[in-house]
CSV table of C-alpha atoms and ligand atoms in Angstrom, one decimal:
chain,number,residue,atom,x,y,z
U,162,MET,CA,7.9,8.8,2.1
U,163,LYS,CA,5.0,8.8,-0.2
U,164,VAL,CA,2.8,5.8,-1.0
U,165,HIS,CA,0.3,5.8,-3.7
U,166,VAL,CA,-2.2,3.1,-4.6
U,167,ASP,CA,-3.5,3.2,-8.2
U,168,SER,CA,-7.1,2.6,-7.6
U,169,ASP,CA,-7.6,1.6,-11.3
U,170,SER,CA,-5.1,-1.3,-10.8
U,171,CYS,CA,-6.2,-2.5,-7.3
U,172,VAL,CA,-8.5,-5.5,-7.5
U,173,GLY,CA,-8.5,-6.2,-3.8
U,174,HIS,CA,-5.9,-8.9,-3.3
U,175,GLY,CA,-5.3,-7.6,0.2
U,176,GLN,CA,-1.6,-8.6,0.3
U,177,CYS,CA,-0.6,-5.0,0.9
U,178,ALA,CA,-2.5,-4.9,4.2
U,179,ALA,CA,-1.3,-8.4,5.1
U,180,ASN,CA,2.3,-7.4,4.6
U,181,GLY,CA,2.1,-3.8,5.8
U,182,PRO,CA,-0.8,-3.7,8.3
U,183,ASP,CA,0.2,-0.3,9.8
U,184,VAL,CA,0.4,1.3,6.4
U,185,TYR,CA,-2.3,-0.2,4.3
U,186,ILE,CA,-6.0,-0.1,5.1
U,187,LEU,CA,-8.7,-1.8,3.0
U,188,ASP,CA,-12.0,-0.2,2.4
U,189,GLU,CA,-15.3,-1.9,2.9
U,190,MET,CA,-15.0,-3.5,-0.6
U,191,GLY,CA,-11.5,-4.8,0.2
U,192,TYR,CA,-9.6,-2.3,-2.0
U,193,ALA,CA,-6.6,-0.5,-0.6
U,194,VAL,CA,-6.9,3.1,0.4
U,195,SER,CA,-4.0,5.3,-0.6
U,196,PRO,CA,-2.0,6.0,2.6
U,197,GLY,CA,-0.7,9.4,1.5
U,198,GLU,CA,2.5,11.3,1.6
U,199,ASP,CA,3.5,11.3,5.2
U,200,ILE,CA,4.5,7.7,6.0
U,201,PRO,CA,7.0,7.9,8.9
U,202,ASP,CA,10.4,6.3,8.5
U,203,GLU,CA,9.7,3.6,11.0
U,204,LEU,CA,6.9,2.3,8.6
U,205,ALA,CA,9.1,2.4,5.5
U,206,GLU,CA,9.8,-1.3,5.6
U,207,GLN,CA,6.1,-2.2,5.9
U,208,ALA,CA,5.4,0.3,3.1
U,209,ARG,CA,7.9,-1.4,0.8
U,210,ARG,CA,6.9,-4.9,1.8
U,211,GLY,CA,3.3,-4.3,1.2
U,212,ALA,CA,4.0,-2.7,-2.2
U,213,ALA,CA,6.2,-5.6,-3.3
U,214,ALA,CA,3.5,-8.1,-2.3
U,215,CYS,CA,0.8,-6.6,-4.6
U,216,PRO,CA,0.4,-9.0,-7.6
U,217,GLU,CA,-1.0,-6.1,-9.6
U,218,ARG,CA,1.9,-3.8,-8.9
U,219,ALA,CA,-0.7,-1.2,-8.0
U,220,ILE,CA,1.4,0.5,-5.3
U,221,SER,CA,4.2,3.0,-5.9
U,222,VAL,CA,6.5,4.1,-3.1
U,223,SER,CA,8.8,7.1,-3.3
U,224,LEU,CA,10.8,9.4,-1.1
Y,59,F3S,FE1,-5.1,-3.9,-4.1
Y,59,F3S,FE2,-2.7,-4.9,-4.5
Y,59,F3S,FE3,-3.5,-4.4,-2.1
Y,59,F3S,S1,-4.6,-5.4,-5.6
Y,59,F3S,S2,-5.7,-4.6,-2.0
Y,59,F3S,S3,-3.1,-2.9,-3.7
Y,59,F3S,S4,-2.4,-6.2,-2.7
């Protein structure tokens, strides 16, 4: 599973990390860091939940 954070769209709401704490990490400014392409299956639900929680729709999740 691949998860990508569009850094141009992220404004630091932090909802991704609140809803997917094992997938999403915020940098020192509070912006989400792109977790990459190797999200294990057991974290898929967190990845989706965190993406859905972003008010800016800055996160895309794909297989
Ligand atoms: Fe950014 Fe959305 Fe997360 S704005 S910090 S990707 S909830």
